[in-house]
């Protein structure tokens, strides 16, 4: 009796994987170029300092994803890990927003600041 031929994988699946890898790399490179432009143009870093800052940022992101994967695979289930890291992300974002508000508005000159007038109706 001949073995049954499977219709999984093959050329179509390989082309899909290659296309997804190409699209992912294009998005990654466009984000890198945008961050270099942001650091160089808006934050007034030099080109060398912009590239160094971006390299440090990308390295930290990759290391944190490895750490998160290790913690999830070793100690947590998928649901618990998603919930825990989601809560951590929300708390970090809110604390960054809070500290940005404190540092920006509390250190400005109070006599000429009219930022609250933007929100009045």
JSON list of C-alpha atoms in Angstrom, two decimals:
[
{"chain": "A", "resi": 1, "resn": "UNK", "atom": "CA", "xyz": [0.00, 0.00, 0.00]},
{"chain": "A", "resi": 2, "resn": "UNK", "atom": "CA", "xyz": [1.44, 3.37, -1.03]},
{"chain": "A", "resi": 3, "resn": "UNK", "atom": "CA", "xyz": [1.77, 6.11, 1.62]},
{"chain": "A", "resi": 4, "resn": "UNK", "atom": "CA", "xyz": [-0.80, 8.88, 1.43]},
{"chain": "A", "resi": 5, "resn": "UNK", "atom": "CA", "xyz": [0.56, 12.09, -0.05]},
{"chain": "A", "resi": 6, "resn": "UNK", "atom": "CA", "xyz": [0.15, 15.16, 2.18]},
{"chain": "A", "resi": 7, "resn": "UNK", "atom": "CA", "xyz": [-0.85, 18.51, 0.74]},
{"chain": "A", "resi": 8, "resn": "UNK", "atom": "CA", "xyz": [0.81, 20.57, 3.48]},
{"chain": "A", "resi": 9, "resn": "UNK", "atom": "CA", "xyz": [3.76, 22.88, 2.89]},
{"chain": "A", "resi": 10, "resn": "UNK", "atom": "CA", "xyz": [5.43, 22.94, -0.47]},
{"chain": "A", "resi": 11, "resn": "UNK", "atom": "CA", "xyz": [6.23, 25.83, -2.76]},
{"chain": "A", "resi": 12, "resn": "UNK", "atom": "CA", "xyz": [3.21, 27.95, -1.84]},
{"chain": "A", "resi": 13, "resn": "UNK", "atom": "CA", "xyz": [4.00, 27.85, 1.87]},
{"chain": "A", "resi": 14, "resn": "UNK", "atom": "CA", "xyz": [7.68, 28.61, 1.26]},
{"chain": "A", "resi": 15, "resn": "UNK", "atom": "CA", "xyz": [6.80, 31.60, -0.94]},
{"chain": "A", "resi": 16, "resn": "UNK", "atom": "CA", "xyz": [4.42, 32.87, 1.76]},
{"chain": "A", "resi": 17, "resn": "UNK", "atom": "CA", "xyz": [7.17, 32.65, 4.40]},
{"chain": "A", "resi": 18, "resn": "UNK", "atom": "CA", "xyz": [9.63, 34.45, 2.11]},
{"chain": "A", "resi": 19, "resn": "UNK", "atom": "CA", "xyz": [7.09, 37.19, 1.34]},
{"chain": "A", "resi": 20, "resn": "UNK", "atom": "CA", "xyz": [6.28, 37.70, 5.02]},
{"chain": "A", "resi": 21, "resn": "UNK", "atom": "CA", "xyz": [9.98, 37.89, 5.87]},
{"chain": "A", "resi": 22, "resn": "UNK", "atom": "CA", "xyz": [10.49, 40.49, 3.14]},
{"chain": "A", "resi": 23, "resn": "UNK", "atom": "CA", "xyz": [7.57, 42.61, 4.35]},
{"chain": "A", "resi": 24, "resn": "UNK", "atom": "CA", "xyz": [8.72, 42.35, 7.98]},
{"chain": "A", "resi": 25, "resn": "UNK", "atom": "CA", "xyz": [12.24, 43.46, 7.08]},
{"chain": "A", "resi": 26, "resn": "UNK", "atom": "CA", "xyz": [10.92, 46.38, 5.04]},
{"chain": "A", "resi": 27, "resn": "UNK", "atom": "CA", "xyz": [8.83, 47.57, 8.00]},
{"chain": "A", "resi": 28, "resn": "UNK", "atom": "CA", "xyz": [11.78, 47.14, 10.37]},
{"chain": "A", "resi": 29, "resn": "UNK", "atom": "CA", "xyz": [14.10, 49.16, 8.13]},
{"chain": "A", "resi": 30, "resn": "UNK", "atom": "CA", "xyz": [11.55, 51.93, 7.64]},
{"chain": "A", "resi": 31, "resn": "UNK", "atom": "CA", "xyz": [11.18, 52.23, 11.43]},
{"chain": "A", "resi": 32, "resn": "UNK", "atom": "CA", "xyz": [14.95, 52.43, 11.79]},
{"chain": "A", "resi": 33, "resn": "UNK", "atom": "CA", "xyz": [15.22, 55.19, 9.20]},
{"chain": "A", "resi": 34, "resn": "UNK", "atom": "CA", "xyz": [12.34, 57.07, 10.81]},
{"chain": "A", "resi": 35, "resn": "UNK", "atom": "CA", "xyz": [13.98, 56.89, 14.23]},
{"chain": "A", "resi": 36, "resn": "UNK", "atom": "CA", "xyz": [17.31, 58.09, 12.82]},
{"chain": "A", "resi": 37, "resn": "UNK", "atom": "CA", "xyz": [15.49, 61.04, 11.24]},
{"chain": "A", "resi": 38, "resn": "UNK", "atom": "CA", "xyz": [13.65, 61.73, 14.50]},
{"chain": "A", "resi": 39, "resn": "UNK", "atom": "CA", "xyz": [16.82, 61.63, 16.61]},
{"chain": "A", "resi": 40, "resn": "UNK", "atom": "CA", "xyz": [18.75, 63.72, 14.12]},
{"chain": "A", "resi": 41, "resn": "UNK", "atom": "CA", "xyz": [16.06, 66.24, 13.21]},
{"chain": "A", "resi": 42, "resn": "UNK", "atom": "CA", "xyz": [13.81, 66.73, 16.22]},
{"chain": "A", "resi": 43, "resn": "UNK", "atom": "CA", "xyz": [16.05, 65.79, 19.12]},
{"chain": "A", "resi": 44, "resn": "UNK", "atom": "CA", "xyz": [19.08, 67.53, 17.56]},
{"chain": "A", "resi": 45, "resn": "UNK", "atom": "CA", "xyz": [21.45, 64.58, 18.02]},
{"chain": "A", "resi": 46, "resn": "UNK", "atom": "CA", "xyz": [24.35, 64.26, 15.66]},
{"chain": "A", "resi": 47, "resn": "UNK", "atom": "CA", "xyz": [24.28, 61.47, 13.11]},
{"chain": "A", "resi": 48, "resn": "UNK", "atom": "CA", "xyz": [26.74, 59.33, 15.08]},
{"chain": "A", "resi": 49, "resn": "UNK", "atom": "CA", "xyz": [24.86, 59.82, 18.35]},
{"chain": "A", "resi": 50, "resn": "UNK", "atom": "CA", "xyz": [21.57, 59.06, 16.58]},
{"chain": "A", "resi": 51, "resn": "UNK", "atom": "CA", "xyz": [22.93, 55.79, 15.24]},
{"chain": "A", "resi": 52, "resn": "UNK", "atom": "CA", "xyz": [24.39, 54.86, 18.64]},
{"chain": "A", "resi": 53, "resn": "UNK", "atom": "CA", "xyz": [21.12, 55.64, 20.43]},
{"chain": "A", "resi": 54, "resn": "UNK", "atom": "CA", "xyz": [19.17, 53.58, 17.92]},
{"chain": "A", "resi": 55, "resn": "UNK", "atom": "CA", "xyz": [21.59, 50.66, 18.23]},
{"chain": "A", "resi": 56, "resn": "UNK", "atom": "CA", "xyz": [21.24, 50.72, 22.03]},
{"chain": "A", "resi": 57, "resn": "UNK", "atom": "CA", "xyz": [17.45, 50.90, 21.74]},
{"chain": "A", "resi": 58, "resn": "UNK", "atom": "CA", "xyz": [17.19, 47.99, 19.31]},
{"chain": "A", "resi": 59, "resn": "UNK", "atom": "CA", "xyz": [19.60, 45.92, 21.40]},
{"chain": "A", "resi": 60, "resn": "UNK", "atom": "CA", "xyz": [17.58, 46.55, 24.56]},
{"chain": "A", "resi": 61, "resn": "UNK", "atom": "CA", "xyz": [14.32, 45.64, 22.80]},
{"chain": "A", "resi": 62, "resn": "UNK", "atom": "CA", "xyz": [15.80, 42.38, 21.54]},
{"chain": "A", "resi": 63, "resn": "UNK", "atom": "CA", "xyz": [17.21, 41.46, 24.95]},
{"chain": "A", "resi": 64, "resn": "UNK", "atom": "CA", "xyz": [13.93, 42.24, 26.70]},
{"chain": "A", "resi": 65, "resn": "UNK", "atom": "CA", "xyz": [12.04, 40.03, 24.24]},
{"chain": "A", "resi": 66, "resn": "UNK", "atom": "CA", "xyz": [14.45, 37.16, 25.00]},
{"chain": "A", "resi": 67, "resn": "UNK", "atom": "CA", "xyz": [13.96, 37.71, 28.73]},
{"chain": "A", "resi": 68, "resn": "UNK", "atom": "CA", "xyz": [10.17, 37.82, 28.32]},
{"chain": "A", "resi": 69, "resn": "UNK", "atom": "CA", "xyz": [10.24, 34.62, 26.28]},
{"chain": "A", "resi": 70, "resn": "UNK", "atom": "CA", "xyz": [12.33, 32.87, 28.92]},
{"chain": "A", "resi": 71, "resn": "UNK", "atom": "CA", "xyz": [10.00, 33.95, 31.72]},
{"chain": "A", "resi": 72, "resn": "UNK", "atom": "CA", "xyz": [6.90, 32.94, 29.77]},
{"chain": "A", "resi": 73, "resn": "UNK", "atom": "CA", "xyz": [8.23, 29.53, 28.77]},
{"chain": "A", "resi": 74, "resn": "UNK", "atom": "CA", "xyz": [9.64, 28.71, 32.17]},
{"chain": "A", "resi": 75, "resn": "UNK", "atom": "CA", "xyz": [7.24, 30.08, 34.76]},
{"chain": "A", "resi": 76, "resn": "UNK", "atom": "CA", "xyz": [3.99, 31.38, 33.25]},
{"chain": "A", "resi": 77, "resn": "UNK", "atom": "CA", "xyz": [1.20, 30.23, 30.97]},
{"chain": "A", "resi": 78, "resn": "UNK", "atom": "CA", "xyz": [0.33, 32.20, 27.85]},
{"chain": "A", "resi": 79, "resn": "UNK", "atom": "CA", "xyz": [-2.68, 33.96, 29.39]},
{"chain": "A", "resi": 80, "resn": "UNK", "atom": "CA", "xyz": [-0.87, 34.91, 32.60]},
{"chain": "A", "resi": 81, "resn": "UNK", "atom": "CA", "xyz": [2.15, 36.20, 30.69]},
{"chain": "A", "resi": 82, "resn": "UNK", "atom": "CA", "xyz": [0.02, 38.29, 28.34]},
{"chain": "A", "resi": 83, "resn": "UNK", "atom": "CA", "xyz": [-1.94, 39.75, 31.23]},
{"chain": "A", "resi": 84, "resn": "UNK", "atom": "CA", "xyz": [1.15, 40.44, 33.37]},
{"chain": "A", "resi": 85, "resn": "UNK", "atom": "CA", "xyz": [3.20, 42.09, 30.64]},
{"chain": "A", "resi": 86, "resn": "UNK", "atom": "CA", "xyz": [0.16, 44.06, 29.45]},
{"chain": "A", "resi": 87, "resn": "UNK", "atom": "CA", "xyz": [-0.33, 45.49, 32.93]},
{"chain": "A", "resi": 88, "resn": "UNK", "atom": "CA", "xyz": [3.40, 46.29, 33.18]},
{"chain": "A", "resi": 89, "resn": "UNK", "atom": "CA", "xyz": [3.30, 48.05, 29.80]},
{"chain": "A", "resi": 90, "resn": "UNK", "atom": "CA", "xyz": [0.30, 50.15, 30.78]},
{"chain": "A", "resi": 91, "resn": "UNK", "atom": "CA", "xyz": [1.89, 51.13, 34.10]},
{"chain": "A", "resi": 92, "resn": "UNK", "atom": "CA", "xyz": [5.17, 52.08, 32.46]},
{"chain": "A", "resi": 93, "resn": "UNK", "atom": "CA", "xyz": [3.42, 54.16, 29.81]},
{"chain": "A", "resi": 94, "resn": "UNK", "atom": "CA", "xyz": [1.28, 55.96, 32.36]},
{"chain": "A", "resi": 95, "resn": "UNK", "atom": "CA", "xyz": [4.25, 56.65, 34.61]},
{"chain": "A", "resi": 96, "resn": "UNK", "atom": "CA", "xyz": [6.25, 58.03, 31.67]},
{"chain": "A", "resi": 97, "resn": "UNK", "atom": "CA", "xyz": [3.33, 60.27, 30.74]},
{"chain": "A", "resi": 98, "resn": "UNK", "atom": "CA", "xyz": [3.01, 61.41, 34.35]},
{"chain": "A", "resi": 99, "resn": "UNK", "atom": "CA", "xyz": [6.71, 62.24, 34.69]},
{"chain": "A", "resi": 100, "resn": "UNK", "atom": "CA", "xyz": [6.70, 64.01, 31.33]},
{"chain": "A", "resi": 101, "resn": "UNK", "atom": "CA", "xyz": [3.81, 66.18, 32.52]},
{"chain": "A", "resi": 102, "resn": "UNK", "atom": "CA", "xyz": [5.54, 66.96, 35.83]},
{"chain": "A", "resi": 103, "resn": "UNK", "atom": "CA", "xyz": [8.88, 67.78, 34.26]},
{"chain": "A", "resi": 104, "resn": "UNK", "atom": "CA", "xyz": [7.46, 69.81, 31.39]},
{"chain": "A", "resi": 105, "resn": "UNK", "atom": "CA", "xyz": [4.73, 71.86, 33.03]},
{"chain": "A", "resi": 106, "resn": "UNK", "atom": "CA", "xyz": [5.99, 72.20, 36.58]},
{"chain": "A", "resi": 107, "resn": "UNK", "atom": "CA", "xyz": [9.35, 73.57, 35.52]},
{"chain": "A", "resi": 108, "resn": "UNK", "atom": "CA", "xyz": [7.95, 76.16, 33.09]},
{"chain": "A", "resi": 109, "resn": "UNK", "atom": "CA", "xyz": [7.35, 79.78, 34.00]},
{"chain": "A", "resi": 110, "resn": "UNK", "atom": "CA", "xyz": [3.95, 79.93, 35.74]},
{"chain": "A", "resi": 111, "resn": "UNK", "atom": "CA", "xyz": [3.20, 83.57, 34.90]},
{"chain": "A", "resi": 112, "resn": "UNK", "atom": "CA", "xyz": [3.16, 83.16, 31.11]},
{"chain": "A", "resi": 113, "resn": "UNK", "atom": "CA", "xyz": [1.89, 79.60, 30.89]},
{"chain": "A", "resi": 114, "resn": "UNK", "atom": "CA", "xyz": [-1.59, 79.42, 29.36]},
{"chain": "A", "resi": 115, "resn": "UNK", "atom": "CA", "xyz": [-1.67, 75.73, 28.44]},
{"chain": "A", "resi": 116, "resn": "UNK", "atom": "CA", "xyz": [-4.95, 75.25, 30.35]},
{"chain": "A", "resi": 117, "resn": "UNK", "atom": "CA", "xyz": [-6.74, 77.69, 28.02]},
{"chain": "A", "resi": 118, "resn": "UNK", "atom": "CA", "xyz": [-6.47, 75.20, 25.15]},
{"chain": "A", "resi": 119, "resn": "UNK", "atom": "CA", "xyz": [-8.98, 72.91, 26.83]},
{"chain": "A", "resi": 120, "resn": "UNK", "atom": "CA", "xyz": [-11.65, 75.46, 27.71]},
{"chain": "A", "resi": 121, "resn": "UNK", "atom": "CA", "xyz": [-14.83, 75.60, 25.64]}
]
